[in-house]
mmCIF file of C-alpha atoms in Angstrom:
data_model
loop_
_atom_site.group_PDB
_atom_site.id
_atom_site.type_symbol
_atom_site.label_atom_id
_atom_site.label_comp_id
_atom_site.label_asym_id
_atom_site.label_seq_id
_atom_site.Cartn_x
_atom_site.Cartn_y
_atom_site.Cartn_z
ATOM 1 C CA UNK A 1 -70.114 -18.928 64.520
ATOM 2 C CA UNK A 2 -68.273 -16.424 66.782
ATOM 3 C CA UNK A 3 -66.958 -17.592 70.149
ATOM 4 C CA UNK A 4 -66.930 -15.900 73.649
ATOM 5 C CA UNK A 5 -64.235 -13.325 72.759
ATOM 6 C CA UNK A 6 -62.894 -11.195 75.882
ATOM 7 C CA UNK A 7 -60.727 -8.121 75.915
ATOM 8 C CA UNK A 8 -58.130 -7.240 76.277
ATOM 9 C CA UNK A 9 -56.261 -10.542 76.124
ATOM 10 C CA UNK A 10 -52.881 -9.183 78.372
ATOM 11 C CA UNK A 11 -53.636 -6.239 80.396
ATOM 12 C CA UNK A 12 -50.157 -5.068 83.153
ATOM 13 C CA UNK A 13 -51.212 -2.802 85.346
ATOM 14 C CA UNK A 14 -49.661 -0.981 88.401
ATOM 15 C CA UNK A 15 -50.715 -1.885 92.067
ATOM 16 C CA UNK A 16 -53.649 0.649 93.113
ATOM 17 C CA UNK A 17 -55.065 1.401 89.572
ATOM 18 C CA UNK A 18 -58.623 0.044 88.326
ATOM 19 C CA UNK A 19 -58.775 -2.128 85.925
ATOM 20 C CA UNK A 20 -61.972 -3.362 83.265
ATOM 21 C CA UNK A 21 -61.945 -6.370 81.578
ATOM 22 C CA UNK A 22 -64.962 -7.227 78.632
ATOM 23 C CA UNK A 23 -66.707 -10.264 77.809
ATOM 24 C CA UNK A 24 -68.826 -10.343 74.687
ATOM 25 C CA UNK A 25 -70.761 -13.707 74.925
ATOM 26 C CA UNK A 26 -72.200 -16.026 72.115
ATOM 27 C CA UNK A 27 -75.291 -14.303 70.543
ATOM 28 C CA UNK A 28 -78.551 -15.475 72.075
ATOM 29 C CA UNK A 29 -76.870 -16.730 75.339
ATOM 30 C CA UNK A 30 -78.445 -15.691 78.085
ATOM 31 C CA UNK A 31 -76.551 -16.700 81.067
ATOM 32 C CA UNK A 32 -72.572 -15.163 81.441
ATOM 33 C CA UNK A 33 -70.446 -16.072 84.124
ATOM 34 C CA UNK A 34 -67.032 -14.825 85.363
ATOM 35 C CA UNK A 35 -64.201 -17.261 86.747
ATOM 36 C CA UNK A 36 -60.891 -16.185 88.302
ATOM 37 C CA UNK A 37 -57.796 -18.657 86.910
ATOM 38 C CA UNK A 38 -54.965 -18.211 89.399
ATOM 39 C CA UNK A 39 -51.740 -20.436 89.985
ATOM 40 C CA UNK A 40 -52.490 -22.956 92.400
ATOM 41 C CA UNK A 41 -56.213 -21.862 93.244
ATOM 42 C CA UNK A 42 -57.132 -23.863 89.949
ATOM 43 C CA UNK A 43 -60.586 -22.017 88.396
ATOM 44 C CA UNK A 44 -62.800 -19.655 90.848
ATOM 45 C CA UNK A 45 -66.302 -18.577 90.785
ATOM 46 C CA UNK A 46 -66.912 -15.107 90.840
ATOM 47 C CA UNK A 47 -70.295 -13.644 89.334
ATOM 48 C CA UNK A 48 -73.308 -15.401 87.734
ATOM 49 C CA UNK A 49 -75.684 -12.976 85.073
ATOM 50 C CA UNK A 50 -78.891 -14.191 84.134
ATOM 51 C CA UNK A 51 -79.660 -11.723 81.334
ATOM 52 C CA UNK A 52 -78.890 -8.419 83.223
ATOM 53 C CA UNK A 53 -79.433 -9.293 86.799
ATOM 54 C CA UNK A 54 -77.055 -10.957 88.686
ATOM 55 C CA UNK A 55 -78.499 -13.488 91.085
ATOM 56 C CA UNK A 56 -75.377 -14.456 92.233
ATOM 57 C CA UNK A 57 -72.337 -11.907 93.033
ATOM 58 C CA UNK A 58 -70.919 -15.182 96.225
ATOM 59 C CA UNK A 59 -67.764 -15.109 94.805
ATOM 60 C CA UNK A 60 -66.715 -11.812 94.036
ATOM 61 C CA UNK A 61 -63.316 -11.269 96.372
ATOM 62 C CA UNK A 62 -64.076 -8.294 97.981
ATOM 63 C CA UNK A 63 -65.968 -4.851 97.309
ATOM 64 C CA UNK A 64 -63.174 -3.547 94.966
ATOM 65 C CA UNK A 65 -64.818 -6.426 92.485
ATOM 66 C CA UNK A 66 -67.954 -5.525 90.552
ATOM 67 C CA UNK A 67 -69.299 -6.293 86.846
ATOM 68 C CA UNK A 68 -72.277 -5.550 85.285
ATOM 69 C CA UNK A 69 -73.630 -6.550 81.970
ATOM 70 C CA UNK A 70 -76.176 -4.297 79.960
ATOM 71 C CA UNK A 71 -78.548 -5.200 77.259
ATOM 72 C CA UNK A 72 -78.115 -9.027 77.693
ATOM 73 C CA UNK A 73 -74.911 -9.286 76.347
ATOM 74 C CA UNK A 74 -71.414 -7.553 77.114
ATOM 75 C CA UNK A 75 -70.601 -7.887 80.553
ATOM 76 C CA UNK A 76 -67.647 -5.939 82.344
ATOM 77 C CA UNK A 77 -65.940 -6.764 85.542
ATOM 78 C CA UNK A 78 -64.133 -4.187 87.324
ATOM 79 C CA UNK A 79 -61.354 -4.313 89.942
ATOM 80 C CA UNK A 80 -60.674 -1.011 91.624
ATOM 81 C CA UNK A 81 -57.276 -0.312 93.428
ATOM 82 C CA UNK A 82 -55.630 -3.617 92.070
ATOM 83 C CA UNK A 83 -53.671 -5.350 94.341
ATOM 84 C CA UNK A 84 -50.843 -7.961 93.218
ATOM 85 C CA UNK A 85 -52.974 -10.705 94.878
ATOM 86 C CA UNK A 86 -55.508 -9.690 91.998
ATOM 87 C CA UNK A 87 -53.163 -11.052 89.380
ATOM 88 C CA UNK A 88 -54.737 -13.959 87.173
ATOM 89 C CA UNK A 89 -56.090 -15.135 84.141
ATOM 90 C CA UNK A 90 -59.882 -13.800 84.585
ATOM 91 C CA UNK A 91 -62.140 -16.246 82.219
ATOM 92 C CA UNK A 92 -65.792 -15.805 81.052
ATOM 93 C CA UNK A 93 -68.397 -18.265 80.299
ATOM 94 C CA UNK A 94 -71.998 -18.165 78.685
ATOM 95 C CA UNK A 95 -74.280 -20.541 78.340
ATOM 96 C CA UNK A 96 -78.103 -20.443 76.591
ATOM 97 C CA UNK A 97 -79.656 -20.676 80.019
ATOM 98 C CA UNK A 98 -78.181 -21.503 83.069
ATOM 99 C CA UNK A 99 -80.352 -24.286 84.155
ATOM 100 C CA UNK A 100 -82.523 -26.294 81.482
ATOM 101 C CA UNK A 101 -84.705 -28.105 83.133
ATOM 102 C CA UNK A 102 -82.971 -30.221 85.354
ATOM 103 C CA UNK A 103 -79.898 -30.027 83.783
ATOM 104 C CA UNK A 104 -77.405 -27.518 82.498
ATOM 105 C CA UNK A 105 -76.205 -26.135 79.095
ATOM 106 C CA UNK A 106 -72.726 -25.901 78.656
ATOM 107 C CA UNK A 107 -70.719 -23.119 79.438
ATOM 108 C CA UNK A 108 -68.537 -22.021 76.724
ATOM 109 C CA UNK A 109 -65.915 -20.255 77.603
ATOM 110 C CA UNK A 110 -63.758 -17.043 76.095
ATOM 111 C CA UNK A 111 -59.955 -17.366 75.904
ATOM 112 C CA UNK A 112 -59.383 -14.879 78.978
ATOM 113 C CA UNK A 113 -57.898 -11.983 80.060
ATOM 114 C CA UNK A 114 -54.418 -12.269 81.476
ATOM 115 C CA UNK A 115 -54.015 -9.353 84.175
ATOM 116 C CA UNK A 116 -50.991 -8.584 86.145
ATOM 117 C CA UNK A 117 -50.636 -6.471 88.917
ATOM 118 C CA UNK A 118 -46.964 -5.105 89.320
ATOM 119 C CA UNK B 1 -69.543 -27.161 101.855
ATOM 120 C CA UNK B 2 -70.028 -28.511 97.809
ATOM 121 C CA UNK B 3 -66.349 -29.351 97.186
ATOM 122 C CA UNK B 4 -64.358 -31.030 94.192
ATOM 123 C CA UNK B 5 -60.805 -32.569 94.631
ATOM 124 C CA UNK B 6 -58.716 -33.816 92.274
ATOM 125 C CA UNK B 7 -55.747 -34.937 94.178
ATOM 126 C CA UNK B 8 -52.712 -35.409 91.805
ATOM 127 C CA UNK B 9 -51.392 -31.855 90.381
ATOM 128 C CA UNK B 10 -49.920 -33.380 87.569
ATOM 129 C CA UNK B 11 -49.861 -36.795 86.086
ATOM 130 C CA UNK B 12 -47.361 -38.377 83.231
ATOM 131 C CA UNK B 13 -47.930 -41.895 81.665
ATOM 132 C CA UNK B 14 -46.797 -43.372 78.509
ATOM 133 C CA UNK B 15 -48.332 -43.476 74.966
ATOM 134 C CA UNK B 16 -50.526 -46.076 75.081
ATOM 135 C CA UNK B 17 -50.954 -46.643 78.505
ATOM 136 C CA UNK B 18 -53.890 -46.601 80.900
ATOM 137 C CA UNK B 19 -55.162 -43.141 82.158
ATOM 138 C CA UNK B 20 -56.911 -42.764 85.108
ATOM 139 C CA UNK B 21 -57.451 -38.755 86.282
ATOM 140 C CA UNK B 22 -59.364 -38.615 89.690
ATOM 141 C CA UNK B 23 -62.136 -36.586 91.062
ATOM 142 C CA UNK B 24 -63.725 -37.029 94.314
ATOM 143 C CA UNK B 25 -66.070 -34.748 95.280
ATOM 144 C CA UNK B 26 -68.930 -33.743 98.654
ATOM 145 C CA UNK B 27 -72.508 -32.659 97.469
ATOM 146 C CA UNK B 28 -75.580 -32.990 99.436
ATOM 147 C CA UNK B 29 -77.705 -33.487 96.520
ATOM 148 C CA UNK B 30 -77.838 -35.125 93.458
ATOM 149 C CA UNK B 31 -74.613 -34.421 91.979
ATOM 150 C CA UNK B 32 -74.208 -33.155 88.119
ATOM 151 C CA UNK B 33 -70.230 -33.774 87.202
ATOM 152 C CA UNK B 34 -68.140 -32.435 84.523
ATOM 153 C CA UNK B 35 -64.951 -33.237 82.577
ATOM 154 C CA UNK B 36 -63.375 -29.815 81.296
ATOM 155 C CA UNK B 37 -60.393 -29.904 79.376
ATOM 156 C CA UNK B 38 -57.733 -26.866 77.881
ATOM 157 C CA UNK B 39 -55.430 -28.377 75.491
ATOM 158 C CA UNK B 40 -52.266 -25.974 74.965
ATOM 159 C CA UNK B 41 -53.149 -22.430 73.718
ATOM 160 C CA UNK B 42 -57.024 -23.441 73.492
ATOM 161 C CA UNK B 43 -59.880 -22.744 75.298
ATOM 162 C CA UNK B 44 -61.512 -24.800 78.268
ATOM 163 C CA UNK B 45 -64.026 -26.492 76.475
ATOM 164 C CA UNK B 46 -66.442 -29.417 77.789
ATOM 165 C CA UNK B 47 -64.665 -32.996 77.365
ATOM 166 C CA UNK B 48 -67.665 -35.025 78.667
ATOM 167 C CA UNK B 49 -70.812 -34.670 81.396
ATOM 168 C CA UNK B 50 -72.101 -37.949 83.563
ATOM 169 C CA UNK B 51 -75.392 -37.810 82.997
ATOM 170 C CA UNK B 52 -74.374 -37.929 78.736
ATOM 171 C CA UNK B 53 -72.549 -41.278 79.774
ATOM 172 C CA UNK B 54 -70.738 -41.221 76.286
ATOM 173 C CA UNK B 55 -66.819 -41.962 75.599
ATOM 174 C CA UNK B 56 -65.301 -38.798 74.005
ATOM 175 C CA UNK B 57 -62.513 -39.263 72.586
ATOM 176 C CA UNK B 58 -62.035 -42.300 74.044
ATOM 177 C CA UNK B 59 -62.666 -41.150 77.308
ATOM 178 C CA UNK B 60 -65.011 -42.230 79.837
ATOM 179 C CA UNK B 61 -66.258 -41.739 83.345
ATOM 180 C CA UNK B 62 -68.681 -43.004 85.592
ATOM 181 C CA UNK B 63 -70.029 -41.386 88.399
ATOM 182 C CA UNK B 64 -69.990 -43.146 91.518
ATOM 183 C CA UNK B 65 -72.074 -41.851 94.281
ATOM 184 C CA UNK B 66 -71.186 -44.460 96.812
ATOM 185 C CA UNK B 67 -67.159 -43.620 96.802
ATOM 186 C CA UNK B 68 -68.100 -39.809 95.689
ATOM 187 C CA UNK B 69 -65.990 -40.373 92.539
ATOM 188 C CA UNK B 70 -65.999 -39.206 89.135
ATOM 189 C CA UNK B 71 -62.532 -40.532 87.510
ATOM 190 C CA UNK B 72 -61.769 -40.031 84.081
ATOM 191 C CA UNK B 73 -60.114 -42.785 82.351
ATOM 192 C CA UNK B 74 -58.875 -43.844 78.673
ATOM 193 C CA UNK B 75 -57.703 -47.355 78.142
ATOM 194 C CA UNK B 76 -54.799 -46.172 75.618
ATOM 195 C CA UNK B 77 -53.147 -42.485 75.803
ATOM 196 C CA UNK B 78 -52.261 -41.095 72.763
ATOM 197 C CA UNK B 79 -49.892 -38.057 72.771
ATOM 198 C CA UNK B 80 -52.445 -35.280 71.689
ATOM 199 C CA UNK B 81 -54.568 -36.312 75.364
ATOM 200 C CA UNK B 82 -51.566 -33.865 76.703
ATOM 201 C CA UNK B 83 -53.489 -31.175 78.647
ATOM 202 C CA UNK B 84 -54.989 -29.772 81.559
ATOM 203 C CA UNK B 85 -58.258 -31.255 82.803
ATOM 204 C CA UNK B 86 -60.718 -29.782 85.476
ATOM 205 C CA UNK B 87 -63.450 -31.882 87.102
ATOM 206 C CA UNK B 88 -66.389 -29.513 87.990
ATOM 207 C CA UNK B 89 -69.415 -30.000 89.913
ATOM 208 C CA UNK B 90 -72.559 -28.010 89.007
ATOM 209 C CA UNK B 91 -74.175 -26.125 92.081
ATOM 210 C CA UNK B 92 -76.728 -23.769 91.646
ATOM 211 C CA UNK B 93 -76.376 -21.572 88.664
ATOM 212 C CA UNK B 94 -72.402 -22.338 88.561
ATOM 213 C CA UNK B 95 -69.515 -24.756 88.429
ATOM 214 C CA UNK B 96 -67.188 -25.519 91.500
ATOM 215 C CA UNK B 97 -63.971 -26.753 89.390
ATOM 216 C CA UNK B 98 -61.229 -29.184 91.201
ATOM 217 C CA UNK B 99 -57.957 -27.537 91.557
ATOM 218 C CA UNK B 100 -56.640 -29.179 87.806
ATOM 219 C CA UNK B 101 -54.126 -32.206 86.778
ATOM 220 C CA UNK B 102 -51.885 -31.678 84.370
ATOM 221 C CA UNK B 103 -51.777 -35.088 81.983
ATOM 222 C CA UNK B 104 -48.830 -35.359 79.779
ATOM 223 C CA UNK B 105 -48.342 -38.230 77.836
ATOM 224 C CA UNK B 106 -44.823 -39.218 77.015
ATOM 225 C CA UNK B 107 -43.607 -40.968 73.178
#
């Protein structure tokens, strides 16, 4: 079946526009999660959804970060007046549930988007 | 704080030599530990989880809560084990991922 697909896959922007990048997750999975892929920070957290809510927003940057996700499945993150420091490969996961028990599903995760801020 | 370290950046041994990547992380719990791996113009996909304790591809790691260590090892690399691998500890409702070691494996 289909993977996590994100769009777009390369996205250049200039310094100070706003930015959205898409995650469509695998069918059915419930939980989505956005990580931040930059050189030398290795993989960051940013936002956790479970279905539509997001019980945890910890790692989202600053206030020019948001995402939202409607109908249980596409999520969007937004990034208003980029900065260069925002430049990175943004990657999302999803996963049937986020905790299973005592244990957790995998996350599967989308190819990313590559966004740089000139 | 919950924190993973994986303290060589990049790693190169020989085909068919030993592979040891290492992970050391700090968790006040009980710890749940990942593998993660992204192979060259691929995904990161799961490589292996402690509490499966299976060998995936001929990889293996045991968690060891004494020394805080979850190393990844392979007795014999083989050229398609280039990559880069992430060691990730579950907290909460996410993953706290090391910083990365890239593992190339020379002919």
């Amino acid at each position: 079946g289909a993977g996590v697909s994100q769009s777009p896959s390369n996205k250049v922007t200039e310094k100070g526009k706003d930015v959205e990048l898409r995650c469509d997750p695998i069918s059915g999975h419930t939980a989505l999660y956005w990580y931040r892929q930059s050189l030398g920070q290795g993989l960051e957290f940013l936002i956790y959804f479970q279905g539509n809510s997001a019980p945890d927003k910890s790692g989202l940057p600053s206030d020019r970060f948001s995402a939202e996700r409607t109908g249980g499945s596409v999520s969007t993150l937004t990034i208003q007046r980029t900065q260069q420091e925002d430049s990175a490969v943004y990657l999302c996961a999803s996963s049937p549930r986020g905790l299973a028990g005592v244990y957790y599903n995998e996350q599967f995760f989308g190819p990313g988007t590559r966004l740089t801020v000139l | 704080a919950q924190r993973v370290t994986q303290p060589e950046k990049l790693l190169s041994v020989f085909k068919g030599a030993p592979v040891e990547l290492k992970c050391n992380y700090s968790y006040s719990g009980s710890p749940e530990l990942f593998w993660y791996v992204q192979y060259s113009r691929q995904r990161l996909q799961l490589l292996l989880r402690h509490i499966s304790r299976e060998s995936i591809k001929g990889f293996t790691a045991d968690l060891n809560k004494g020394e805080t260590s979850f190393h990844l090892k392979k007795p014999f690399a083989q050229e398609e084990d280039s990559a880069m691998y992430y060691c990730a500890l579950a907290k909460a409702q996410k993953l706290v991922f090391g910083q990365g070691t890239r593992l190339t494996i020379n002919p």
